[in-house]
Short mmCIF file of C-alpha atoms and ligand atoms in Angstrom, two decimals:
data_model
loop_
_atom_site.label_atom_id
_atom_site.label_comp_id
_atom_site.label_asym_id
_atom_site.label_seq_id
_atom_site.Cartn_x
_atom_site.Cartn_y
_atom_site.Cartn_z
CA MET A 1 0.08 0.04 -0.10
CA ASN A 2 1.43 3.33 -0.70
CA TYR A 3 1.81 4.68 2.68
CA GLN A 4 4.31 7.79 1.16
CA LEU A 5 1.04 8.97 -0.70
CA LEU A 6 -0.69 9.65 2.65
CA LYS A 7 2.05 10.98 4.19
CA THR A 8 2.33 13.52 1.33
CA LEU A 9 -1.49 14.09 1.44
CA CYS A 10 -1.42 14.75 5.17
CA GLU A 11 1.50 17.15 5.02
CA THR A 12 0.40 19.52 2.61
CA PRO A 13 -1.06 22.37 4.30
CA SER A 14 -4.62 23.09 2.92
CA VAL A 15 -7.30 24.17 5.29
CA ALA A 16 -10.90 25.10 4.64
CA GLY A 17 -11.27 27.76 1.92
CA ARG A 18 -7.40 27.61 1.25
CA GLU A 19 -7.40 24.07 -0.87
CA SER A 20 -5.39 25.10 -3.58
CA ARG A 21 -2.37 23.32 -2.62
CA ILE A 22 -3.88 20.05 -1.81
CA SER A 23 -5.80 20.54 -5.32
CA SER A 24 -2.74 21.11 -6.77
CA PHE A 25 -1.11 17.73 -5.60
CA ILE A 26 -4.58 15.67 -6.64
CA GLN A 27 -4.68 17.36 -9.81
CA GLU A 28 -1.44 16.58 -10.72
CA ASN A 29 -1.63 12.54 -9.66
CA VAL A 30 -4.52 11.99 -11.04
CA LYS A 31 -4.90 13.62 -14.24
CA ASP A 32 -3.94 10.58 -16.48
CA PHE A 33 -7.14 8.34 -14.78
CA PHE A 34 -10.08 10.30 -16.17
CA ASP A 35 -11.93 11.56 -19.29
CA GLU A 36 -12.70 14.97 -18.05
CA ILE A 37 -11.68 17.43 -14.66
CA GLU A 38 -13.15 20.17 -14.08
CA ILE A 39 -12.43 22.79 -11.12
CA ASP A 40 -16.07 24.26 -9.69
CA PRO A 41 -16.08 27.77 -8.56
CA LEU A 42 -15.63 26.93 -4.68
CA GLY A 43 -12.67 24.96 -5.74
CA SER A 44 -13.72 20.78 -5.67
CA ILE A 45 -11.99 18.74 -8.19
CA ILE A 46 -15.04 16.97 -10.11
CA CYS A 47 -13.42 13.77 -11.70
CA LYS A 48 -14.88 12.19 -14.55
CA LYS A 49 -15.02 8.54 -16.08
CA PHE A 50 -18.12 7.49 -18.19
CA SER A 51 -19.30 4.25 -19.24
CA LYS A 52 -19.77 3.11 -22.49
CA LYS A 53 -22.84 1.40 -21.80
CA LYS A 54 -26.62 2.05 -22.20
CA ALA A 55 -28.54 2.17 -19.20
CA LYS A 56 -26.19 4.25 -16.42
CA GLN A 57 -26.30 5.73 -13.40
CA LYS A 58 -24.10 8.38 -12.15
CA ILE A 59 -22.49 7.20 -8.98
CA LEU A 60 -20.35 10.23 -7.21
CA LEU A 61 -17.59 9.71 -4.61
CA LEU A 62 -17.28 12.97 -2.12
CA CYS A 63 -13.88 13.12 -0.66
CA HIS A 64 -13.03 16.55 1.13
CA MET A 65 -9.35 17.71 0.61
CA ASP A 66 -9.61 20.36 3.44
CA GLU A 67 -8.04 19.92 6.87
CA ILE A 68 -9.44 21.68 9.97
CA GLY A 69 -6.67 24.74 10.72
CA PHE A 70 -6.85 28.69 11.52
CA LEU A 71 -6.99 31.99 9.30
CA VAL A 72 -5.12 34.67 10.91
CA SER A 73 -7.48 37.52 12.05
CA HIS A 74 -5.52 40.04 13.73
CA ILE A 75 -1.63 40.88 14.33
CA ASN A 76 -0.99 43.02 17.71
CA SER A 77 1.60 45.71 17.98
CA LYS A 78 4.07 43.31 19.04
CA GLY A 79 3.48 41.12 16.08
CA PHE A 80 1.58 38.22 17.62
CA LEU A 81 -1.17 37.12 15.21
CA PHE A 82 -4.93 35.76 16.58
CA VAL A 83 -6.50 33.37 14.85
CA ASP A 84 -9.87 32.11 14.05
CA PRO A 85 -10.86 28.48 13.42
CA VAL A 86 -12.15 27.26 10.37
CA GLY A 87 -13.08 23.89 11.98
CA GLY A 88 -14.12 22.56 15.09
CA PHE A 89 -11.19 22.54 17.54
CA ASP A 90 -11.30 21.28 21.19
CA PRO A 91 -9.38 23.94 23.05
CA ARG A 92 -7.71 21.30 25.16
CA ASN A 93 -5.87 20.41 22.01
CA LEU A 94 -4.37 23.78 21.45
CA PHE A 95 -1.74 24.27 24.73
CA SER A 96 1.83 24.85 23.51
CA ARG A 97 1.76 23.49 19.96
CA ARG A 98 4.21 24.01 16.75
CA VAL A 99 2.42 25.73 13.58
CA LEU A 100 2.86 26.70 10.61
CA VAL A 101 2.00 29.78 9.03
CA CYS A 102 1.06 29.93 5.65
CA THR A 103 1.28 33.00 3.60
CA GLU A 104 1.71 33.37 -0.47
CA ASN A 105 5.45 34.54 0.52
CA GLY A 106 6.46 31.28 1.76
CA ASP A 107 5.43 29.05 5.17
CA TYR A 108 6.54 30.16 8.64
CA LYS A 109 7.39 28.59 11.61
CA ALA A 110 5.91 29.60 14.94
CA VAL A 111 4.42 28.38 18.14
CA MET A 112 0.77 28.37 19.74
CA ASN A 113 0.03 29.54 23.19
CA PRO A 114 -2.59 30.36 25.58
CA PRO A 115 -2.65 34.04 27.04
CA GLY A 116 -1.04 34.25 30.97
CA LYS A 117 1.96 33.12 32.72
CA PRO A 118 3.61 29.64 33.04
CA VAL A 119 3.10 27.21 35.77
CA HIS A 120 5.46 28.48 37.82
CA THR A 121 3.48 31.80 38.60
CA GLN A 122 0.18 30.90 37.89
CA SER A 123 -2.51 30.62 40.33
CA ALA A 124 -4.63 28.06 41.27
CA MET A 125 -7.67 29.52 39.38
CA ASP A 126 -5.26 29.94 36.27
CA ARG A 127 -4.40 26.50 35.85
CA LYS A 128 -8.01 25.68 35.30
CA LYS A 129 -8.89 27.95 32.50
CA ILE A 130 -8.98 27.27 29.31
CA PRO A 131 -9.73 30.03 26.87
CA GLU A 132 -11.88 29.71 23.98
CA PRO A 133 -9.81 28.90 20.54
CA ASN A 134 -9.64 32.35 19.69
CA GLU A 135 -7.74 33.64 22.61
CA PHE A 136 -4.93 31.97 21.69
CA PHE A 137 -1.93 33.92 19.99
CA ILE A 138 1.03 33.01 17.79
CA ASP A 139 4.61 33.79 18.22
CA MET A 140 6.44 34.10 14.79
CA GLY A 141 9.79 35.01 16.79
CA ILE A 142 10.76 37.96 14.57
CA GLY A 143 8.37 40.47 16.52
CA GLU A 144 6.88 43.39 15.03
CA LYS A 145 8.44 41.98 11.46
CA ALA A 146 5.38 39.66 11.46
CA LYS A 147 3.30 42.64 10.03
CA ASP A 148 5.67 42.21 6.84
CA LYS A 149 5.69 38.70 6.37
CA VAL A 150 1.64 37.60 7.30
CA LYS A 151 -1.67 39.47 6.16
CA ILE A 152 -5.07 39.03 7.59
CA GLY A 153 -6.65 35.81 5.73
CA ASP A 154 -3.52 33.78 5.47
CA PHE A 155 -3.61 30.39 7.33
CA VAL A 156 -2.11 28.47 9.89
CA VAL A 157 -1.86 24.46 10.11
CA MET A 158 -1.09 22.43 12.95
CA ASP A 159 3.08 21.79 12.10
CA GLU A 160 3.76 17.72 13.02
CA PRO A 161 4.95 15.16 10.71
CA PHE A 162 2.90 11.87 9.50
CA LEU A 163 4.17 9.23 12.11
CA GLU A 164 4.09 5.07 11.02
CA LEU A 165 3.54 2.86 14.05
CA SER A 166 3.26 -0.88 12.47
CA ASP A 167 0.26 -1.32 12.18
CA LYS A 168 -1.58 2.44 12.60
CA VAL A 169 -0.62 5.57 11.11
CA VAL A 170 -0.69 8.95 13.17
CA SER A 171 -1.04 12.32 11.76
CA LYS A 172 -2.87 15.88 12.11
CA ALA A 173 -4.92 15.69 8.71
CA LEU A 174 -6.26 12.34 8.59
CA ASP A 175 -9.48 13.67 9.14
CA ASN A 176 -9.25 13.77 5.92
CA ARG A 177 -6.62 12.93 3.58
CA ILE A 178 -7.39 9.14 3.97
CA ALA A 179 -10.66 9.91 1.81
CA CYS A 180 -8.23 11.64 -0.83
CA TRP A 181 -5.78 8.78 -0.66
CA LEU A 182 -8.89 6.35 -1.11
CA GLY A 183 -10.54 8.63 -4.05
CA MET A 184 -6.99 8.57 -5.82
CA GLU A 185 -5.92 4.61 -4.84
CA LEU A 186 -9.26 3.52 -6.59
CA ALA A 187 -8.74 5.79 -9.58
CA LYS A 188 -5.47 4.25 -10.07
CA TYR A 189 -7.20 0.93 -9.86
CA ILE A 190 -9.42 1.40 -12.70
CA HIS A 191 -7.28 2.95 -14.87
CA GLU A 192 -4.56 0.28 -14.35
CA ASN A 193 -6.71 -2.66 -14.69
CA LYS A 194 -8.44 -1.11 -17.54
CA LEU A 195 -11.84 -1.30 -16.34
CA GLU A 196 -14.80 -0.72 -18.29
CA LEU A 197 -17.60 0.64 -16.36
CA ASP A 198 -21.14 0.23 -15.93
CA ASN A 199 -22.14 3.44 -14.86
CA ASP A 200 -20.14 7.11 -14.84
CA LEU A 201 -17.93 7.76 -11.97
CA TYR A 202 -17.42 10.49 -10.43
CA ILE A 203 -14.66 11.33 -7.79
CA VAL A 204 -15.04 14.74 -6.43
CA PHE A 205 -12.49 16.42 -4.18
CA THR A 206 -14.50 18.66 -2.36
CA SER A 207 -13.84 22.13 -0.18
CA GLN A 208 -14.92 23.21 3.35
CA GLU A 209 -16.56 20.48 4.50
CA GLU A 210 -15.15 20.94 7.68
CA VAL A 211 -17.09 24.46 7.86
CA GLY A 212 -20.05 22.80 6.31
CA LEU A 213 -20.15 20.54 3.85
CA ARG A 214 -19.99 23.61 1.43
CA GLY A 215 -18.01 22.20 -1.55
CA ALA A 216 -20.18 19.14 -1.89
CA LYS A 217 -23.36 21.21 -1.99
CA THR A 218 -22.03 22.93 -4.71
CA ALA A 219 -20.07 19.80 -6.39
CA SER A 220 -23.09 17.50 -6.12
CA PHE A 221 -25.65 19.74 -7.62
CA THR A 222 -23.77 19.90 -10.34
CA VAL A 223 -23.55 16.16 -10.81
CA ASN A 224 -26.72 15.43 -9.85
CA PRO A 225 -25.85 11.75 -9.17
CA ASP A 226 -28.13 8.53 -8.73
CA ILE A 227 -26.08 7.38 -5.91
CA ALA A 228 -23.20 9.46 -3.87
CA ILE A 229 -21.08 7.95 -0.96
CA GLY A 230 -19.56 10.21 1.52
CA ILE A 231 -16.04 8.61 2.08
CA ASP A 232 -14.71 10.02 5.51
CA THR A 233 -13.60 9.33 8.99
CA THR A 234 -15.46 8.84 12.06
CA LEU A 235 -14.83 8.37 15.26
CA ALA A 236 -12.87 5.10 17.29
CA CYS A 237 -13.25 5.73 20.56
CA ASP A 238 -12.11 2.33 21.81
CA THR A 239 -9.51 4.01 24.38
CA PRO A 240 -9.46 4.36 28.42
CA GLY A 241 -12.31 6.41 29.46
CA VAL A 242 -15.10 6.09 27.24
CA ALA A 243 -18.18 3.62 27.77
CA GLU A 244 -18.35 0.39 24.99
CA GLN A 245 -21.75 1.75 23.83
CA ASP A 246 -19.87 4.82 23.06
CA TRP A 247 -16.97 4.07 20.98
CA ILE A 248 -18.76 4.22 17.74
CA THR A 249 -16.38 1.83 15.96
CA ALA A 250 -13.34 0.03 17.37
CA GLN A 251 -10.07 -0.23 15.67
CA GLY A 252 -8.76 -3.56 13.17
CA LYS A 253 -12.21 -4.45 13.02
CA GLY A 254 -12.98 -3.06 9.20
CA PHE A 255 -14.18 -0.42 7.29
CA GLY A 256 -16.90 1.53 8.65
CA LEU A 257 -20.73 1.42 7.31
CA HIS A 258 -22.40 4.17 7.65
CA ILE A 259 -25.87 3.82 8.62
CA LYS A 260 -26.65 7.09 10.30
CA ASP A 261 -24.93 10.37 11.95
CA GLY A 262 -26.59 14.33 12.94
CA SER A 263 -26.35 14.63 8.74
CA PHE A 264 -27.85 12.14 6.96
CA ILE A 265 -29.46 8.31 7.35
CA SER A 266 -27.93 5.88 4.45
CA ASP A 267 -30.09 4.65 2.02
CA ALA A 268 -31.42 0.79 3.73
CA GLU A 269 -31.36 -1.19 0.46
CA LEU A 270 -27.94 0.38 -0.35
CA VAL A 271 -26.82 -1.08 2.63
CA LYS A 272 -27.62 -4.16 2.13
CA GLU A 273 -25.67 -3.84 -1.08
CA PHE A 274 -22.80 -3.11 0.51
CA VAL A 275 -23.17 -5.90 3.49
CA GLU A 276 -23.70 -8.72 0.93
CA LEU A 277 -20.71 -7.15 -1.28
CA ALA A 278 -18.39 -7.11 1.82
CA GLU A 279 -19.37 -10.61 3.04
CA LYS A 280 -19.15 -12.40 -0.34
CA ASN A 281 -15.67 -10.76 -0.55
CA LYS A 282 -14.49 -11.43 3.00
CA ILE A 283 -14.10 -7.63 3.63
CA GLU A 284 -14.19 -6.82 7.21
CA TYR A 285 -16.68 -4.25 8.47
CA GLN A 286 -18.60 -2.55 11.07
CA ARG A 287 -21.63 -1.06 11.13
CA THR A 288 -21.77 2.68 12.76
CA ILE A 289 -23.93 5.22 14.24
CA LEU A 290 -22.94 8.53 15.53
CA SER A 291 -25.43 10.62 16.91
CA ARG A 292 -24.21 14.18 15.69
CA GLY A 293 -21.83 15.59 13.35
CA GLY A 294 -22.23 15.31 9.58
CA GLN A 295 -20.13 14.23 6.27
CA ASP A 296 -20.56 15.25 2.54
CA GLY A 297 -22.81 12.19 1.92
CA ALA A 298 -25.64 14.25 3.14
CA ALA A 299 -24.77 16.92 0.87
CA GLY A 300 -24.76 14.33 -2.14
CA GLN A 301 -28.38 12.70 -0.57
CA GLN A 302 -29.80 15.88 -0.94
CA SER A 303 -28.86 17.34 -3.99
CA GLY A 304 -30.66 18.17 -6.96
CA SER A 305 -33.96 16.01 -6.64
CA GLY A 306 -32.13 13.53 -4.37
CA ALA A 307 -29.66 10.45 -4.21
CA LYS A 308 -29.70 7.08 -2.68
CA ALA A 309 -26.68 7.79 -0.24
CA ILE A 310 -24.33 5.94 1.88
CA GLY A 311 -21.02 6.40 4.01
CA ILE A 312 -17.87 4.70 3.45
CA VAL A 313 -15.76 5.71 7.09
CA VAL A 314 -12.56 4.27 8.63
CA GLY A 315 -12.67 4.80 12.54
CA THR A 316 -10.08 7.41 13.71
CA ARG A 317 -8.98 8.12 17.35
CA TYR A 318 -8.18 11.25 18.94
CA ILE A 319 -9.92 12.71 16.25
CA HIS A 320 -9.62 16.51 15.14
CA THR A 321 -6.02 16.58 17.40
CA VAL A 322 -2.73 15.86 16.07
CA THR A 323 -2.79 12.90 17.09
CA GLU A 324 -5.34 11.24 14.68
CA MET A 325 -4.58 7.60 14.15
CA ILE A 326 -6.30 4.89 11.98
CA GLU A 327 -5.24 0.89 11.62
CA LYS A 328 -3.84 0.68 8.04
CA ASN A 329 -6.18 -2.52 8.07
CA ASP A 330 -9.34 -0.62 7.84
CA LEU A 331 -7.95 1.95 5.87
CA GLU A 332 -7.18 -1.32 3.45
CA ASN A 333 -10.71 -2.59 3.63
CA ALA A 334 -12.32 0.45 2.74
CA LEU A 335 -10.21 0.66 0.01
CA SER A 336 -11.36 -2.88 -1.18
CA ILE A 337 -14.79 -2.46 -0.79
CA LEU A 338 -14.96 0.47 -3.14
CA GLN A 339 -13.07 -1.18 -5.65
CA LYS A 340 -15.67 -3.82 -5.53
CA TYR A 341 -18.61 -1.96 -5.66
CA ILE A 342 -17.58 0.14 -8.65
CA GLU A 343 -16.53 -2.66 -10.61
CA ASN A 344 -19.37 -4.86 -10.04
CA LYS A 345 -22.10 -2.27 -10.16
ZN1 ZN B 401 -14.07 14.84 8.04
#
């Protein structure tokens, strides 16, 4: 499996609304695999592979390419940066972080910290305080010169390298570069095996999912699919401090077959079809329900006059932190089911 590709995807900084770098990388690497590629006004990449058959459907795969991060919202007189989050951060995970400030003229390594005093001089009250994300500040180490280098609207990402741990991988952006990886690897598989598809396939790398499925909404309107598949991470809370009924998924038990989340309920017939396919091909899977949160599959389902929709997800520990962790086997199972579905449909 091409984990070098996943590493590159995860380490390419591109937050919601600032997807140009990841978009260029994906376009460059998939351009030979499709009949047509279109970039829509929100920046989503709509990749099309047409069937030569007559009675065909349009199958849409949605893979969001943005990661959570920040836009610079203020630079103060001392050159400290303040930021506005794009995507949901738990502020407890923002203490003392290395970050990358990304501008048109280059990237700058920097650190992020909460306001206030260090442990030596804190009061007991100070120690309990958890600031809001927009209270944290970034120190680039260049004082007032920051004003010459950075402007409001430039973006900031966490600066943490990709890590491979035998059966697992860890990164700040597995949500949702695993879906980009799945979309790219699926396209390569179809191309290399010269598969003749019975249906038109649209693999869309969407923008701005983390701020409300925005890219998926417009791209789905353009494609007007019959079947929409949202590909994303989901929670794997099989870790200390969480009751078993709240795990959502457990790692190493296969890809996640999305039954329901806060944004959509999968089509029951489509769920059955995927279950039969997984069982026939001995691909491990687990059924998952997430009571809150959403993903691009919802936008596909509710586009135009509606589509049958499902989600293919990968259980991820410590989601929306720099230590997001997946099990390789779960990801590989997700690729297998997508390959089988597309070649048999
Ligand atoms: Zn996601």
